[in-house]
Tab-separated table of C-alpha atoms in Angstrom:
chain	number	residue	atom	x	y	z
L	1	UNK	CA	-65.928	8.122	27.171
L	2	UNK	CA	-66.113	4.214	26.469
L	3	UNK	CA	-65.564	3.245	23.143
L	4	UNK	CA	-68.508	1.682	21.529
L	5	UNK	CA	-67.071	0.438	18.119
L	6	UNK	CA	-67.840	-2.886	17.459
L	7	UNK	CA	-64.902	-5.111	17.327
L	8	UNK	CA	-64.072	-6.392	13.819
L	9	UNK	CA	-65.714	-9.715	12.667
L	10	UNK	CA	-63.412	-12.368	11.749
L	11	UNK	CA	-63.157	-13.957	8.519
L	12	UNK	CA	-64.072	-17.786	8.870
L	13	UNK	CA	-61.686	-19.590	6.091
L	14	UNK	CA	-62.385	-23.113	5.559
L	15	UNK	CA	-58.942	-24.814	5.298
L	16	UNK	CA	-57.908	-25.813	1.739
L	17	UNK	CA	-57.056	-29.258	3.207
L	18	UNK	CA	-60.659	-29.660	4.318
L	19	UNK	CA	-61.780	-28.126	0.784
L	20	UNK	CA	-60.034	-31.085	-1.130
L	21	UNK	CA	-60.601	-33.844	1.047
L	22	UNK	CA	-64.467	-32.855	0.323
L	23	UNK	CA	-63.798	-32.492	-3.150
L	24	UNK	CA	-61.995	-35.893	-3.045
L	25	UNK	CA	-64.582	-37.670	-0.820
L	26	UNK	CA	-67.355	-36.558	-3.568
L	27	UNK	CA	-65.449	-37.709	-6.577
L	28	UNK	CA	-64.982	-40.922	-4.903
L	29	UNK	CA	-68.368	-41.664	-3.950
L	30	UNK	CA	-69.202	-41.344	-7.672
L	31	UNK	CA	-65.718	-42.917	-8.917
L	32	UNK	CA	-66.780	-46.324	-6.412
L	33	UNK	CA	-69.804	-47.767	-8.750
L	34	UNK	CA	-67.428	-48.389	-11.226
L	35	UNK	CA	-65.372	-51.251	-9.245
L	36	UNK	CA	-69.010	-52.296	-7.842
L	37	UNK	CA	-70.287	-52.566	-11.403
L	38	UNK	CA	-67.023	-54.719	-12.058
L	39	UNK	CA	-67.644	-56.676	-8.606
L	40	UNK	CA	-71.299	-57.191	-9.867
L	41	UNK	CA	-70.562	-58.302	-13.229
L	42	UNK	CA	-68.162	-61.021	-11.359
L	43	UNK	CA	-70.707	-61.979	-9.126
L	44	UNK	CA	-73.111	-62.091	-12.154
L	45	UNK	CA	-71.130	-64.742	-13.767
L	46	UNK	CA	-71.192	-67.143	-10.629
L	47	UNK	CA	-74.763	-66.458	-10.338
L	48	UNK	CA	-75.748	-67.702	-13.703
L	49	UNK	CA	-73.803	-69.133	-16.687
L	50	UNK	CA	-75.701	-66.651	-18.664
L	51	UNK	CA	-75.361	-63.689	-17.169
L	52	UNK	CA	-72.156	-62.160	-19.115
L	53	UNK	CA	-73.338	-63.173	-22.348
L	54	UNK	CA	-73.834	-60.412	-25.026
L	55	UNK	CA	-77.499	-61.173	-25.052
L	56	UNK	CA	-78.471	-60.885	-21.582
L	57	UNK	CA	-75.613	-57.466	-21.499
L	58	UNK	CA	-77.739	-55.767	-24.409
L	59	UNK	CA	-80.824	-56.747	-22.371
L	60	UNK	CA	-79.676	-54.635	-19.323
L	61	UNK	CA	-78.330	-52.120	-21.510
L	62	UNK	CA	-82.322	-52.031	-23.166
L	63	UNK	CA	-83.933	-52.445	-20.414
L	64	UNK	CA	-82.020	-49.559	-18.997
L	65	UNK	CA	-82.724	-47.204	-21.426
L	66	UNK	CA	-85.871	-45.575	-20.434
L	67	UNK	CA	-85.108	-45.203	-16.744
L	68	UNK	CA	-81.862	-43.114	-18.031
L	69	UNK	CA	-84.044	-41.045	-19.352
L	70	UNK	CA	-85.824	-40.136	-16.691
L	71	UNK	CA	-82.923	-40.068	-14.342
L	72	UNK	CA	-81.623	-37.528	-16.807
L	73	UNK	CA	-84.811	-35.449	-16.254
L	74	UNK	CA	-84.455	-35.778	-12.474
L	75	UNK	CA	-81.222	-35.232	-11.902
L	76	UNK	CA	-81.557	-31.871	-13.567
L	77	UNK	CA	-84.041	-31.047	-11.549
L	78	UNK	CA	-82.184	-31.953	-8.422
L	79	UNK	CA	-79.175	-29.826	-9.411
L	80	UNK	CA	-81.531	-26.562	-9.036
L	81	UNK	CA	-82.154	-27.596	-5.442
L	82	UNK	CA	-86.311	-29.158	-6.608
L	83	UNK	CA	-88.014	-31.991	-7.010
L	84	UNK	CA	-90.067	-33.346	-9.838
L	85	UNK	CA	-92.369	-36.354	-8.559
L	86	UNK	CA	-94.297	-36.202	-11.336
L	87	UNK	CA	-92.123	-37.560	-13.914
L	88	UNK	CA	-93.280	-41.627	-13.355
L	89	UNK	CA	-96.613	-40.541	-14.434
L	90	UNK	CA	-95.280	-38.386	-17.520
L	91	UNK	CA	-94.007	-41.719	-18.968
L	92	UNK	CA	-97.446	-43.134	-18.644
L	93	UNK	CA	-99.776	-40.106	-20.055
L	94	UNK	CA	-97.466	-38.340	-22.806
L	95	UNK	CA	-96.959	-41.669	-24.701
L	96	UNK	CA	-100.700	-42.771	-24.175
L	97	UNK	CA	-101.844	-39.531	-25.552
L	98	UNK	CA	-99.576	-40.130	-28.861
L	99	UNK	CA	-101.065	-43.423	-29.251
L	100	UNK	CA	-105.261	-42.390	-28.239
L	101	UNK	CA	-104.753	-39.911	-31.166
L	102	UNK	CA	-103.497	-42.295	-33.538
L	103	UNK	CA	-105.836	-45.412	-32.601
L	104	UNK	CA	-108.997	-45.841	-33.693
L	105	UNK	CA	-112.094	-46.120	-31.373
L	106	UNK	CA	-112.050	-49.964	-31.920
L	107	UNK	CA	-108.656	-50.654	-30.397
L	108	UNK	CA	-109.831	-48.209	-27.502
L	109	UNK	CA	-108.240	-44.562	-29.480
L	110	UNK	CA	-110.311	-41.473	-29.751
L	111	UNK	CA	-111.099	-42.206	-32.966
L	112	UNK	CA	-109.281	-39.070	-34.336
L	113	UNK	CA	-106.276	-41.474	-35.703
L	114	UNK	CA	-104.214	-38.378	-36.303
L	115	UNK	CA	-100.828	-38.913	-38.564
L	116	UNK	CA	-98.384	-40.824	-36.832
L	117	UNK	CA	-95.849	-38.146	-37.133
L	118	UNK	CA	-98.468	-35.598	-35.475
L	119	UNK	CA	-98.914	-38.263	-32.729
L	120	UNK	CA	-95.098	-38.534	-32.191
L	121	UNK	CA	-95.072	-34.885	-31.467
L	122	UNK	CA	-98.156	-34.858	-29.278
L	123	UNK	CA	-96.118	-37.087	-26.885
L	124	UNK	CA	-93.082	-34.913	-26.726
L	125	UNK	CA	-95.903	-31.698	-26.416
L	126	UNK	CA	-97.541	-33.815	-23.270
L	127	UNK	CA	-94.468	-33.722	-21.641
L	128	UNK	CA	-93.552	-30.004	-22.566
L	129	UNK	CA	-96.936	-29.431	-20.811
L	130	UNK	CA	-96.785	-31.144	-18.048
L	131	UNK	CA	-92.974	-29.716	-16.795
L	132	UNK	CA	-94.235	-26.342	-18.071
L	133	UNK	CA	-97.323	-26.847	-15.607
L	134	UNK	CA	-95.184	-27.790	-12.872
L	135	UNK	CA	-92.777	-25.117	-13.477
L	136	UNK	CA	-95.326	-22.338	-13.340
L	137	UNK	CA	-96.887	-23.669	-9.708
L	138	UNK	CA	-93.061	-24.254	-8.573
L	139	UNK	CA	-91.263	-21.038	-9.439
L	140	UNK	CA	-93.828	-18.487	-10.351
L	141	UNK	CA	-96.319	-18.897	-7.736
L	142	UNK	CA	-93.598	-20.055	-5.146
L	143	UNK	CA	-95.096	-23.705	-4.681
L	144	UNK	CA	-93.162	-26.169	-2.512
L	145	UNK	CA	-92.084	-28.974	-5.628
L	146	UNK	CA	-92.353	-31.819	-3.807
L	147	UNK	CA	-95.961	-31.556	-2.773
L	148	UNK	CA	-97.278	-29.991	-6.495
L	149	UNK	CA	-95.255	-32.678	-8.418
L	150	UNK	CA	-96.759	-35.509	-5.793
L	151	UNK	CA	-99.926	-33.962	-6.477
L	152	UNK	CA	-99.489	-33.875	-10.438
L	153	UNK	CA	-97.908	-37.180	-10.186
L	154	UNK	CA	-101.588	-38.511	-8.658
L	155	UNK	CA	-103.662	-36.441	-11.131
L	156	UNK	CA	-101.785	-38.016	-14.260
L	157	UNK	CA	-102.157	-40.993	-13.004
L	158	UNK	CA	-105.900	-40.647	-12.316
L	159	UNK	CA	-106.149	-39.164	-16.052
L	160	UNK	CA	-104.030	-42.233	-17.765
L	161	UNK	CA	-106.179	-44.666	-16.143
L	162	UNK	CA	-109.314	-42.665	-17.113
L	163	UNK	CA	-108.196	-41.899	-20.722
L	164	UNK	CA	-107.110	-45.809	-21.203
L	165	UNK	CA	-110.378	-47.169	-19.361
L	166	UNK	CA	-108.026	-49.051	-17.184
L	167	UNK	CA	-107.391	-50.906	-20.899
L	168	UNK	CA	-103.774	-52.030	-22.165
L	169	UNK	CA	-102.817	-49.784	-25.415
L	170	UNK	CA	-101.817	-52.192	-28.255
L	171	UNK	CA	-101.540	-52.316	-32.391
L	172	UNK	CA	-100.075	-48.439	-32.269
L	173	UNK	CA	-98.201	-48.072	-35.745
L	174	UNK	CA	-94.581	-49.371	-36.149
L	175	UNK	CA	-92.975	-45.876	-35.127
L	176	UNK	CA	-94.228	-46.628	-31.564
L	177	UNK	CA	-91.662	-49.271	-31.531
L	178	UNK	CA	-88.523	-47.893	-33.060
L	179	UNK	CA	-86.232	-46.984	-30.327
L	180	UNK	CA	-86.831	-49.974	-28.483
L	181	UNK	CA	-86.590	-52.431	-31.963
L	182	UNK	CA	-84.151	-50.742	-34.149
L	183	UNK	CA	-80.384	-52.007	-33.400
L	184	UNK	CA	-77.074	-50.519	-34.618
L	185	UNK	CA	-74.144	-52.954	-34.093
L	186	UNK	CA	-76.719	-54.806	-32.178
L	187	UNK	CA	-77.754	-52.501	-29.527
L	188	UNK	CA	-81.129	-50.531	-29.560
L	189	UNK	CA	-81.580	-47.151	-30.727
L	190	UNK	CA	-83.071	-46.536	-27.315
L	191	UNK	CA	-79.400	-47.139	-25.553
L	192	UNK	CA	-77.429	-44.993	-28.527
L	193	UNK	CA	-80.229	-42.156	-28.190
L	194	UNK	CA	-79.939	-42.087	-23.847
L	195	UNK	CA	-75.850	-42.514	-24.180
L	196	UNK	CA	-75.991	-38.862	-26.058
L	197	UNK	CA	-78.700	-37.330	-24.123
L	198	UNK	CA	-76.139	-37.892	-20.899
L	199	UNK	CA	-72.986	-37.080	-23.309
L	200	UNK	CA	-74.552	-33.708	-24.150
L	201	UNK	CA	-75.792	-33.281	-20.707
L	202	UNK	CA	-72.498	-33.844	-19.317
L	203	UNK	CA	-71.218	-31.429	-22.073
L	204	UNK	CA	-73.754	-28.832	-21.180
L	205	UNK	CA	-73.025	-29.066	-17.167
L	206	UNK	CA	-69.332	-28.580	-17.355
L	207	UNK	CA	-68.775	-26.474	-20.167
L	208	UNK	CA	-71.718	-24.218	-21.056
L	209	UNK	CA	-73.096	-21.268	-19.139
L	210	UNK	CA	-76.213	-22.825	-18.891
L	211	UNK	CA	-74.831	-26.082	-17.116
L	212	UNK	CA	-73.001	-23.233	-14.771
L	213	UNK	CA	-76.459	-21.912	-14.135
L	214	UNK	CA	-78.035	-24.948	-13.130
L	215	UNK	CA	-75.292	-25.369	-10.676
L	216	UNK	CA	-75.161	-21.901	-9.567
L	217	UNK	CA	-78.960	-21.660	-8.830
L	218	UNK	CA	-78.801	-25.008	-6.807
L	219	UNK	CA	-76.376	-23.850	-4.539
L	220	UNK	CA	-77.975	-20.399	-3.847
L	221	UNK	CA	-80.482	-19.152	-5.767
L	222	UNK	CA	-80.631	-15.946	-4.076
L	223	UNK	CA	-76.956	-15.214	-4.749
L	224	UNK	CA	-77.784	-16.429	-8.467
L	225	UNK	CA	-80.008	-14.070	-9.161
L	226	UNK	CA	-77.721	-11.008	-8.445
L	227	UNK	CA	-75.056	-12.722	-10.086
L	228	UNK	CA	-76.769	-12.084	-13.329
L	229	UNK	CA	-78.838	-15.227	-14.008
L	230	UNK	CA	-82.233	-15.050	-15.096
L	231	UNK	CA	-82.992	-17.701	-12.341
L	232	UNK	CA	-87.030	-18.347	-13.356
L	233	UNK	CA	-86.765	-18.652	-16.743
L	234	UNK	CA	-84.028	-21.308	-16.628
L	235	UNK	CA	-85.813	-23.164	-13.574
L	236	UNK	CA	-88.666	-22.934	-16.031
L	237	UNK	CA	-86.507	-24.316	-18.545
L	238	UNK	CA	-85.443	-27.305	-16.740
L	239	UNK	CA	-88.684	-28.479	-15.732
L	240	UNK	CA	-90.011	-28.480	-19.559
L	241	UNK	CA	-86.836	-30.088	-20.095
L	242	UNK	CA	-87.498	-32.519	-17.558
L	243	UNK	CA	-90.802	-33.566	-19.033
L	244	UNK	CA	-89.833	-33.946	-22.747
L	245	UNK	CA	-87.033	-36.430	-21.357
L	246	UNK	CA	-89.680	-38.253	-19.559
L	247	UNK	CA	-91.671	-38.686	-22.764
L	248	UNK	CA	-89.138	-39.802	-24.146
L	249	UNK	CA	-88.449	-42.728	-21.890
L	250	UNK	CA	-92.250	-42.955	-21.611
L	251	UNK	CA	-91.435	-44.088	-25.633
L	252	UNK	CA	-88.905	-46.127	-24.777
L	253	UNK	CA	-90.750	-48.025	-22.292
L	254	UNK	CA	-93.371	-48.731	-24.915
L	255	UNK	CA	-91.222	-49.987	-27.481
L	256	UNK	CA	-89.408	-51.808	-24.611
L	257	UNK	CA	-92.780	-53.738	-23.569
L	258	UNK	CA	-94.826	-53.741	-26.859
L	259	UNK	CA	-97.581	-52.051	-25.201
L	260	UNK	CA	-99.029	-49.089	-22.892
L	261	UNK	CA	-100.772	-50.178	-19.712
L	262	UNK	CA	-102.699	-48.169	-17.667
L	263	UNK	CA	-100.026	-48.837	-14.902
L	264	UNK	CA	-96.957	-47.878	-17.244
L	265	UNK	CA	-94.180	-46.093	-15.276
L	266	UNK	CA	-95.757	-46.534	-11.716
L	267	UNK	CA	-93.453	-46.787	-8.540
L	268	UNK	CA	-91.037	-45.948	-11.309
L	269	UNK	CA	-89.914	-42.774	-9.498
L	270	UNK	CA	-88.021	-44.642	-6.186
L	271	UNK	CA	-85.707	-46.244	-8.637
L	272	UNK	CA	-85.082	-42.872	-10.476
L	273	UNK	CA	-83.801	-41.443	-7.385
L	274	UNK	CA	-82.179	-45.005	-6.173
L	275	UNK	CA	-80.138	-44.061	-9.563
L	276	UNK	CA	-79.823	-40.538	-8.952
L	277	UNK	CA	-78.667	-40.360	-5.189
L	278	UNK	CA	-76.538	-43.379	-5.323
L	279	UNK	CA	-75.406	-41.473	-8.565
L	280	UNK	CA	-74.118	-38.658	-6.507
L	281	UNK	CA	-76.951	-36.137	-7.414
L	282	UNK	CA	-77.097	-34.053	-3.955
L	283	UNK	CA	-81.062	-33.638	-3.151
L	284	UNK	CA	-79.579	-30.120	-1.642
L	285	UNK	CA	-78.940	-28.947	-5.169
L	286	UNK	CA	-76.061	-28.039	-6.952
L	287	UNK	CA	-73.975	-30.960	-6.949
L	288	UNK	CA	-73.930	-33.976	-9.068
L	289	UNK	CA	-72.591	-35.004	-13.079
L	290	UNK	CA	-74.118	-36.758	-15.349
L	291	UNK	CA	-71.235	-39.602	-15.075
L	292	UNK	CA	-72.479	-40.340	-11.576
L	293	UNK	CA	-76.126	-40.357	-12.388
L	294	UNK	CA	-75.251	-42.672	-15.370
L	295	UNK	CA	-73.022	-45.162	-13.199
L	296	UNK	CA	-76.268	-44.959	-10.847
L	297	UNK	CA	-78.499	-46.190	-13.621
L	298	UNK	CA	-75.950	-49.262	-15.157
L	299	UNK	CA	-75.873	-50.331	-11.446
L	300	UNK	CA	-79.486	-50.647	-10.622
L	301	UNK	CA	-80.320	-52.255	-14.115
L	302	UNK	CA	-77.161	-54.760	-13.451
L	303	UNK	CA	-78.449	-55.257	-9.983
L	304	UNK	CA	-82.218	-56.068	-11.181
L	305	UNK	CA	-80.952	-58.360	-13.740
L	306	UNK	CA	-78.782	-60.253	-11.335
L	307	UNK	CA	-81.924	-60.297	-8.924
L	308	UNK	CA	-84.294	-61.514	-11.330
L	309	UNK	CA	-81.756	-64.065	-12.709
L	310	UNK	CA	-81.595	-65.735	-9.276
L	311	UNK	CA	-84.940	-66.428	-9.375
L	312	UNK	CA	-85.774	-63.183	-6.311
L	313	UNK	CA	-88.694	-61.937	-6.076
L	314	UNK	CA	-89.714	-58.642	-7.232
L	315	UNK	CA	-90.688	-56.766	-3.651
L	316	UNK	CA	-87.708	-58.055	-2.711
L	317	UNK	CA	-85.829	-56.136	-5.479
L	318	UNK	CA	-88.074	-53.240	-3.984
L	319	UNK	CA	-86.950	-53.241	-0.387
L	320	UNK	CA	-82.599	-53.714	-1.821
L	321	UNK	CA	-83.646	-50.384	-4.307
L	322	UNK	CA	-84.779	-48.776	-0.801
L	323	UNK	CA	-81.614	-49.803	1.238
L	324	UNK	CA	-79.638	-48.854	-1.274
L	325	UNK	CA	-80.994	-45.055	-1.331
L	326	UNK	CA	-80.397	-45.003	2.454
L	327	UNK	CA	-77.032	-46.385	2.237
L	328	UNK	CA	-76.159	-43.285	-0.393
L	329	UNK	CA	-77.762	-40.929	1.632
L	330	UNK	CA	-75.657	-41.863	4.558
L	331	UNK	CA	-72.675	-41.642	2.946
L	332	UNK	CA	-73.534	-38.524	1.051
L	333	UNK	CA	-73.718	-37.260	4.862
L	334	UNK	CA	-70.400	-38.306	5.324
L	335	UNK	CA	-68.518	-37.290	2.170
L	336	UNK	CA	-70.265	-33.639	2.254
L	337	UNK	CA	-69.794	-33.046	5.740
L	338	UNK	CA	-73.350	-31.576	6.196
L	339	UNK	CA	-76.849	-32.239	7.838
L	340	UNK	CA	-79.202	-32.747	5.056
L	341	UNK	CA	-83.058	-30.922	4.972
């Protein structure tokens, strides 16, 4: 009688070689914006005779502030394996809603003119809202992210433009302002508060069982789960996360510009992943620090400055921001070693 016992399957093991040279090729992808920062900077200084000045430095650094914030949001986002579109919009509606409640009806407010403190926690309670919104759709009703958060992204901006009129906000009380105003050894509050947000990030990611989480669920989530980790409630988690962030660079941006438009934080979501992917968050999930994504923002705000300071126009700056994501995406290919969905 023939035996019939299947033969024994073979163990595929990946080479350690291969392992490290991955391991190397990511950490050098990141590691390389920090001689192109340097090469910029030099290139800055032949551009214009101003550009390396401590003004126009703090400038980028300000000017910077609330897209870190936002790339913060996304990037944590992206480490779970999702997407959050919706996050340009978030810094348009959750400060707008802080400042309708504190304006009167003459400068265009509901009238209510709540406390200022009230209205500086009805921003950060937008946001919480929002995320909280997106994460129910997303992870308990099994909702592909990208097209909810594209579709959220359109509603808020629908409602911003409604709730403003299509008006500019202006005359909100001084608090509005303070991130964005307030310096401490001459650099904005806004810089000092998005420097910690990505130092405690950072901290979180590496070190905390949380940061493991995040990782864990965005490179399996169905091994995750098993593996003990209450994977909903910490996706759940990270998109509220995600939208306080966003508020808060919705804040910044407000102080940064003096005012809200109706318009405030559009198209702003291509540069948040210009910053993010040429950061080396992996839109696969579970890969990326917050070093990278932080390198990712200093280079895009060095690269607009340098832009605008030679007198280029501003699709132009556009179309480089959209190179530059395929250029990272093509080497991501490379350095991972993997088609990408």
């Amino acid at each position: 009688m023939a035996d019939t016992q299947a033969p024994p399957v073979k163990q595929v093991r990946v080479p350690e070689a291969r392992v490290a040279r991955t391991v190397l090729l990511r950490r050098a992808r990141e590691l390389a914006l920090v001689p192109a920062l340097l090469l910029l900077m030099v290139l800055g200084a032949f551009v214009n005779d101003s550009f390396l000045t401590e003004r126009n430095l703090i400038s980028i650094l300000g000017a910077s502030a609330a897209l870190a914030m936002v790339v913060l949001a996304e990037s944590l986002v992206l480490i779970t394996g999702k997407f959050d579109l919706s996050l340009e919009s978030v810094v348009g509606i959750a400060p707008a809603v802080g400042a309708l409640l504190v304006l009167p009806v003459a400068q265009s407010g509901w009238g209510t003119e709540f406390p200022v403190a009230l209205a500086l926690l009805a921003i950060l309670v937008a946001g919480a809202v929002v995320g909280a919104f997106n994460g129910v759709l997303v992870v308990k009703f099994k909702l592909n992210a990208f097209i909810v958060t594209l579709a959220m992204l359109i509603v808020l901006r629908g409602l911003l433009v409604g709730a403003t009129k299509g008006k500019t906000l202006f005359g909100m009380p001084d608090s509005f302002y303070t991130l964005a105003t307030t310096t401490f050894l001459n650099i904005p509050m806004s810089v000092w508060l998005a420097a910690v947000a990505f130092a405690v990030t950072g901290f979180v990611l590496k070190y905390h069982r949380i940061g493991r989480s995040l990782y864990a669920i965005g490179g399996n989530a169905d091994a995750a789960g098993p593996a003990g980790i209450r994977v909903e409630r910490v996706m759940l988690g990270v998109f509220v996360v995600a939208g306080v962030l966003a508020a808060v660079g919705g804040i910044m941006q407000t102080g940064y510009v003096g005012a809200i438009s109706a318009n405030q934080g559009q198209n702003m979501i291509f540069t948040v992943f210009a910053a993010a992917v040429i950061g080396g968050i992996s839109l696969d999930g579970g890969k990326g620090t917050m070093f990278g994504a932080l390198t990712g923002v200093l280079l895009l705000g060095v690269v607009q400055n340098l832009l605008t300071l030679a007198q280029v126009p501003s699709f132009w700056i556009q179309a480089i921001y959209g190179g530059i994501i395929l250029v990272a995406l093509m080497i991501a290919r490379v350095t991972t070693g993997r088609a990408q969905d």
